[in-house]
Amino acid sequence: MKGFFITLEGPDGGGKTTQAKLLLEFLEEQGRPGLHTVEPGGTEIGRAIRALVLNPRWRQMASRTELLLMAADRAQHVAEVIRPALAAGQVVVCERYVDSSLAYQGYGLGEDLRLIDQANELAAGGLLPDLTIVLDVEPATALARTACRTQRDRIEGRGLEFQARVREGYQKLCAAFPERMHLISAEGDVKAVHRRIAELVASRIPGRG
Ligand code: TMP
């Protein structure tokens, strides 16, 4: 069976983890159990990188450093988890991937998009998702959802204007890659959002065999 690579993207507080879990349940019901993984932090090395890159203590971290740490996490993740799972015919559901670097470090922080493409290429060796779902949510709604956390991480703490640029970045990416990337509204009912995602995935994922 051929593997299938799905990524879930969107701003912090968009409900990616909840939707990833519901999608995995749906896939299991369809007889295609999948692997749930995340960036940054989908490997043991990645979890060490995540703790470093998101620590609010490192206020002085340069945007280029941030980009390269995300790329280092991705390189390990692709080599250790994603490629082997796809080669074994699994469905991979990954929260965040190359488009997060474009949206956050590119549109959010203003790093050159071509440099980010190069960093992504270096990390992922050209491996792109078969399908990318971007959960779209108003920055104010998203920020309110993360407000209940005891402490916002270094990137969540960047505020409304940053999150608005990230959202706009995702919208531009969806317009530029309409075949692979799909914007789905994440406002409102969790189950309704899940139904939209499940419908899209069912229409794209190849059958068994
Ligand atoms: P998470 O909270 O959704 O796990 O993501 C952690 C943070 O890392 C989130 O604020 C987005 C950010 N991020 C980037 O800025 N660039 C990247 O390439 C990735 C993968 C995540």
mmCIF file of C-alpha atoms and ligand atoms in Angstrom:
data_model
loop_
_atom_site.group_PDB
_atom_site.id
_atom_site.type_symbol
_atom_site.label_atom_id
_atom_site.label_comp_id
_atom_site.label_asym_id
_atom_site.label_seq_id
_atom_site.Cartn_x
_atom_site.Cartn_y
_atom_site.Cartn_z
ATOM 1 C CA MET A 1 0.000 0.000 0.000
ATOM 2 C CA LYS A 2 1.278 3.437 -0.887
ATOM 3 C CA GLY A 3 1.876 5.895 1.955
ATOM 4 C CA PHE A 4 0.003 9.195 2.103
ATOM 5 C CA PHE A 5 1.351 12.346 3.733
ATOM 6 C CA ILE A 6 -1.106 14.832 5.272
ATOM 7 C CA THR A 7 -0.059 18.001 7.085
ATOM 8 C CA LEU A 8 -2.214 20.195 9.315
ATOM 9 C CA GLU A 9 -1.234 23.837 9.442
ATOM 10 C CA GLY A 10 -2.527 27.107 10.810
ATOM 11 C CA PRO A 11 -2.032 29.649 13.555
ATOM 12 C CA ASP A 12 -1.484 28.763 17.212
ATOM 13 C CA GLY A 13 -4.860 28.070 18.827
ATOM 14 C CA GLY A 14 -6.459 26.886 15.588
ATOM 15 C CA GLY A 15 -7.290 23.431 16.986
ATOM 16 C CA LYS A 16 -4.759 21.359 15.003
ATOM 17 C CA THR A 17 -4.205 18.732 17.693
ATOM 18 C CA THR A 18 -7.929 18.145 18.243
ATOM 19 C CA GLN A 19 -8.515 17.879 14.503
ATOM 20 C CA ALA A 20 -5.496 15.605 14.000
ATOM 21 C CA LYS A 21 -6.889 13.180 16.600
ATOM 22 C CA LEU A 22 -10.367 13.199 15.025
ATOM 23 C CA LEU A 23 -8.827 12.645 11.603
ATOM 24 C CA LEU A 24 -6.813 9.677 12.904
ATOM 25 C CA GLU A 25 -10.015 8.156 14.329
ATOM 26 C CA PHE A 26 -11.736 8.670 10.978
ATOM 27 C CA LEU A 27 -8.837 7.052 9.095
ATOM 28 C CA GLU A 28 -8.896 4.087 11.437
ATOM 29 C CA GLU A 29 -12.630 3.637 10.761
ATOM 30 C CA GLN A 30 -11.796 3.662 7.047
ATOM 31 C CA GLY A 31 -9.297 0.849 7.580
ATOM 32 C CA ARG A 32 -6.233 3.116 7.129
ATOM 33 C CA PRO A 33 -4.770 3.693 10.591
ATOM 34 C CA GLY A 34 -2.273 6.513 10.489
ATOM 35 C CA LEU A 35 0.709 7.852 12.363
ATOM 36 C CA HIS A 36 0.255 11.103 14.311
ATOM 37 C CA THR A 37 3.329 13.287 14.594
ATOM 38 C CA VAL A 38 4.274 16.944 15.143
ATOM 39 C CA GLU A 39 6.866 19.598 14.327
ATOM 40 C CA PRO A 40 8.821 20.785 16.095
ATOM 41 C CA GLY A 41 9.305 17.794 18.382
ATOM 42 C CA GLY A 42 8.423 14.612 16.491
ATOM 43 C CA THR A 43 11.632 12.854 17.563
ATOM 44 C CA GLU A 44 13.711 12.745 20.735
ATOM 45 C CA ILE A 45 16.265 15.112 19.187
ATOM 46 C CA GLY A 46 13.354 17.240 17.948
ATOM 47 C CA ARG A 47 11.938 17.525 21.453
ATOM 48 C CA ALA A 48 15.278 18.897 22.640
ATOM 49 C CA ILE A 49 15.238 21.393 19.754
ATOM 50 C CA ARG A 50 11.603 22.314 20.552
ATOM 51 C CA ALA A 51 12.467 23.050 24.186
ATOM 52 C CA LEU A 52 15.256 25.335 22.980
ATOM 53 C CA VAL A 53 13.480 27.140 20.163
ATOM 54 C CA LEU A 54 10.251 27.854 22.071
ATOM 55 C CA ASN A 55 11.829 28.854 25.405
ATOM 56 C CA PRO A 56 10.754 32.470 26.169
ATOM 57 C CA ARG A 57 14.109 32.936 27.894
ATOM 58 C CA TRP A 58 15.882 33.291 24.503
ATOM 59 C CA ARG A 59 14.525 36.699 23.566
ATOM 60 C CA GLN A 60 17.746 37.444 21.673
ATOM 61 C CA MET A 61 17.334 34.532 19.220
ATOM 62 C CA ALA A 62 17.899 35.761 15.644
ATOM 63 C CA SER A 63 15.194 34.872 13.115
ATOM 64 C CA ARG A 64 17.796 33.014 11.026
ATOM 65 C CA THR A 65 18.700 30.883 14.059
ATOM 66 C CA GLU A 66 15.022 30.130 14.595
ATOM 67 C CA LEU A 67 14.668 29.113 10.938
ATOM 68 C CA LEU A 68 17.663 26.783 11.114
ATOM 69 C CA LEU A 69 16.522 25.160 14.356
ATOM 70 C CA MET A 70 13.135 24.428 12.772
ATOM 71 C CA ALA A 71 14.974 23.014 9.744
ATOM 72 C CA ALA A 72 17.204 20.857 11.976
ATOM 73 C CA ASP A 73 14.128 19.479 13.730
ATOM 74 C CA ARG A 74 12.581 18.744 10.312
ATOM 75 C CA ALA A 75 15.687 17.010 8.931
ATOM 76 C CA GLN A 76 15.691 14.590 11.867
ATOM 77 C CA HIS A 77 11.930 14.094 11.686
ATOM 78 C CA VAL A 78 11.929 13.334 7.953
ATOM 79 C CA ALA A 79 14.832 10.891 8.276
ATOM 80 C CA GLU A 80 13.720 9.132 11.443
ATOM 81 C CA VAL A 81 9.912 9.164 11.262
ATOM 82 C CA ILE A 82 8.221 10.469 8.114
ATOM 83 C CA ARG A 83 10.142 8.767 5.287
ATOM 84 C CA PRO A 84 10.227 5.332 6.967
ATOM 85 C CA ALA A 85 6.482 5.509 7.736
ATOM 86 C CA LEU A 86 5.610 6.492 4.152
ATOM 87 C CA ALA A 87 7.916 3.791 2.803
ATOM 88 C CA ALA A 88 6.018 1.286 4.952
ATOM 89 C CA GLY A 89 2.763 2.425 3.330
ATOM 90 C CA GLN A 90 1.408 4.353 6.323
ATOM 91 C CA VAL A 91 -0.731 7.469 6.330
ATOM 92 C CA VAL A 92 1.217 10.192 8.145
ATOM 93 C CA VAL A 93 -0.730 13.015 9.823
ATOM 94 C CA CYS A 94 1.765 15.684 10.775
ATOM 95 C CA GLU A 95 0.984 18.906 12.648
ATOM 96 C CA ARG A 96 3.125 21.582 10.956
ATOM 97 C CA TYR A 97 5.808 21.093 8.315
ATOM 98 C CA VAL A 98 7.529 23.181 5.607
ATOM 99 C CA ASP A 99 4.619 25.637 5.325
ATOM 100 C CA SER A 100 4.999 26.636 8.990
ATOM 101 C CA SER A 101 8.505 27.884 8.232
ATOM 102 C CA LEU A 102 7.188 29.900 5.271
ATOM 103 C CA ALA A 103 4.257 31.327 7.273
ATOM 104 C CA TYR A 104 6.085 32.055 10.561
ATOM 105 C CA GLN A 105 9.709 32.780 9.684
ATOM 106 C CA GLY A 106 8.821 34.133 6.224
ATOM 107 C CA TYR A 107 5.547 36.058 6.362
ATOM 108 C CA GLY A 108 5.654 36.491 10.155
ATOM 109 C CA LEU A 109 9.280 37.483 10.731
ATOM 110 C CA GLY A 110 10.190 38.718 7.249
ATOM 111 C CA GLU A 111 12.901 36.194 6.386
ATOM 112 C CA ASP A 112 13.488 35.800 2.635
ATOM 113 C CA LEU A 113 11.054 33.190 1.262
ATOM 114 C CA ARG A 114 13.664 31.827 -1.170
ATOM 115 C CA LEU A 115 16.060 31.183 1.729
ATOM 116 C CA ILE A 116 13.293 29.356 3.558
ATOM 117 C CA ASP A 117 12.639 27.230 0.484
ATOM 118 C CA GLN A 118 16.338 26.336 0.532
ATOM 119 C CA ALA A 119 16.256 25.482 4.247
ATOM 120 C CA ASN A 120 13.158 23.350 3.643
ATOM 121 C CA GLU A 121 14.843 21.639 0.714
ATOM 122 C CA LEU A 122 17.919 20.922 2.832
ATOM 123 C CA ALA A 123 15.790 19.509 5.642
ATOM 124 C CA ALA A 124 13.145 17.606 3.699
ATOM 125 C CA GLY A 125 15.051 16.694 0.528
ATOM 126 C CA GLY A 126 12.063 17.631 -1.612
ATOM 127 C CA LEU A 127 9.502 15.592 0.339
ATOM 128 C CA LEU A 128 6.229 17.533 0.127
ATOM 129 C CA PRO A 129 2.877 16.548 1.637
ATOM 130 C CA ASP A 130 0.255 14.948 -0.598
ATOM 131 C CA LEU A 131 -2.332 17.148 1.109
ATOM 132 C CA THR A 132 -2.050 20.174 3.400
ATOM 133 C CA ILE A 133 -5.016 21.432 5.414
ATOM 134 C CA VAL A 134 -4.718 24.951 6.778
ATOM 135 C CA LEU A 135 -7.064 25.649 9.688
ATOM 136 C CA ASP A 136 -8.012 29.262 9.277
ATOM 137 C CA VAL A 137 -9.050 31.260 12.322
ATOM 138 C CA GLU A 138 -9.255 34.951 13.278
ATOM 139 C CA PRO A 139 -6.042 35.884 15.142
ATOM 140 C CA ALA A 140 -8.082 37.250 18.071
ATOM 141 C CA THR A 141 -9.999 33.957 18.438
ATOM 142 C CA ALA A 142 -6.770 31.981 18.166
ATOM 143 C CA LEU A 143 -5.003 34.164 20.713
ATOM 144 C CA ALA A 144 -7.906 33.836 23.151
ATOM 145 C CA ARG A 145 -7.638 30.032 22.852
ATOM 146 C CA THR A 146 -3.955 30.089 23.829
ATOM 147 C CA ALA A 147 -4.532 32.654 26.620
ATOM 148 C CA CYS A 148 -5.597 29.937 29.082
ATOM 149 C CA ARG A 149 -2.144 28.329 28.934
ATOM 150 C CA THR A 150 -0.030 29.076 31.986
ATOM 151 C CA GLN A 151 2.769 30.576 29.931
ATOM 152 C CA ARG A 152 2.829 31.361 26.242
ATOM 153 C CA ASP A 153 5.898 30.082 24.420
ATOM 154 C CA ARG A 154 8.391 32.376 22.677
ATOM 155 C CA ILE A 155 6.491 32.341 19.367
ATOM 156 C CA GLU A 156 2.923 32.446 20.750
ATOM 157 C CA GLY A 157 3.941 35.502 22.769
ATOM 158 C CA ARG A 158 4.500 37.615 19.632
ATOM 159 C CA GLY A 159 0.983 39.042 19.655
ATOM 160 C CA LEU A 160 -1.837 39.876 17.342
ATOM 161 C CA GLU A 161 -0.016 41.638 14.490
ATOM 162 C CA PHE A 162 2.462 38.790 14.107
ATOM 163 C CA GLN A 163 -0.356 36.230 14.113
ATOM 164 C CA ALA A 164 -2.232 38.285 11.506
ATOM 165 C CA ARG A 165 0.826 38.238 9.197
ATOM 166 C CA VAL A 166 1.126 34.468 9.693
ATOM 167 C CA ARG A 167 -2.538 34.012 8.782
ATOM 168 C CA GLU A 168 -2.168 36.149 5.678
ATOM 169 C CA GLY A 169 0.917 34.124 4.756
ATOM 170 C CA TYR A 170 -1.046 30.892 4.943
ATOM 171 C CA GLN A 171 -3.797 32.385 2.790
ATOM 172 C CA LYS A 172 -1.212 33.391 0.160
ATOM 173 C CA LEU A 173 0.361 29.921 0.225
ATOM 174 C CA CYS A 174 -3.064 28.300 -0.279
ATOM 175 C CA ALA A 175 -3.701 30.576 -3.251
ATOM 176 C CA ALA A 176 -0.262 29.744 -4.706
ATOM 177 C CA PHE A 177 -0.555 25.952 -4.273
ATOM 178 C CA PRO A 178 -4.281 25.226 -4.693
ATOM 179 C CA GLU A 179 -3.747 21.579 -5.636
ATOM 180 C CA ARG A 180 -1.905 20.663 -2.426
ATOM 181 C CA MET A 181 -3.087 23.279 0.104
ATOM 182 C CA HIS A 182 -6.653 23.772 1.307
ATOM 183 C CA LEU A 183 -7.946 26.455 3.632
ATOM 184 C CA ILE A 184 -10.656 25.260 6.014
ATOM 185 C CA SER A 185 -12.416 27.565 8.450
ATOM 186 C CA ALA A 186 -11.710 26.485 12.017
ATOM 187 C CA GLU A 187 -14.224 28.865 13.602
ATOM 188 C CA GLY A 188 -17.169 27.296 15.390
ATOM 189 C CA ASP A 189 -18.102 23.695 16.006
ATOM 190 C CA VAL A 190 -15.243 21.156 16.273
ATOM 191 C CA LYS A 191 -17.329 18.382 14.688
ATOM 192 C CA ALA A 192 -18.328 20.527 11.728
ATOM 193 C CA VAL A 193 -14.667 21.367 11.099
ATOM 194 C CA HIS A 194 -13.813 17.670 11.339
ATOM 195 C CA ARG A 195 -16.505 16.767 8.802
ATOM 196 C CA ARG A 196 -15.014 19.225 6.305
ATOM 197 C CA ILE A 197 -11.544 17.756 6.837
ATOM 198 C CA ALA A 198 -12.750 14.148 6.601
ATOM 199 C CA GLU A 199 -14.603 14.877 3.361
ATOM 200 C CA LEU A 200 -11.515 16.440 1.816
ATOM 201 C CA VAL A 201 -9.208 13.616 2.933
ATOM 202 C CA ALA A 202 -11.634 10.927 1.719
ATOM 203 C CA SER A 203 -11.740 12.562 -1.709
ATOM 204 C CA ARG A 204 -7.934 12.617 -1.988
ATOM 205 C CA ILE A 205 -6.555 9.531 -0.333
ATOM 206 C CA PRO A 206 -5.978 6.597 -2.672
ATOM 207 C CA GLY A 207 -7.882 3.382 -1.952
ATOM 208 C CA ARG A 208 -6.235 0.351 -0.411
ATOM 209 C CA GLY A 209 -4.077 -1.917 -2.475
HETATM 210 P P1 TMP B 1 2.849 24.049 18.038
HETATM 211 O O1 TMP B 1 2.561 24.786 19.298
HETATM 212 O O2 TMP B 1 1.737 24.081 17.053
HETATM 213 O O3 TMP B 1 3.390 22.703 18.288
HETATM 214 O O4 TMP B 1 4.011 24.848 17.275
HETATM 215 C C1 TMP B 1 5.040 25.406 17.959
HETATM 216 C C2 TMP B 1 5.369 26.764 17.432
HETATM 217 O O5 TMP B 1 6.416 26.662 16.468
HETATM 218 C C3 TMP B 1 4.229 27.514 16.754
HETATM 219 O O6 TMP B 1 4.164 28.810 17.329
HETATM 220 C C4 TMP B 1 4.664 27.611 15.323
HETATM 221 C C5 TMP B 1 6.158 27.513 15.392
HETATM 222 N N1 TMP B 1 6.830 26.992 14.184
HETATM 223 C C6 TMP B 1 7.543 27.877 13.387
HETATM 224 O O7 TMP B 1 7.593 29.064 13.677
HETATM 225 N N2 TMP B 1 8.188 27.394 12.272
HETATM 226 C C7 TMP B 1 8.171 26.072 11.937
HETATM 227 O O8 TMP B 1 8.764 25.673 10.923
HETATM 228 C C8 TMP B 1 7.423 25.165 12.779
HETATM 229 C C9 TMP B 1 7.392 23.710 12.447
HETATM 230 C C10 TMP B 1 6.782 25.664 13.886
#
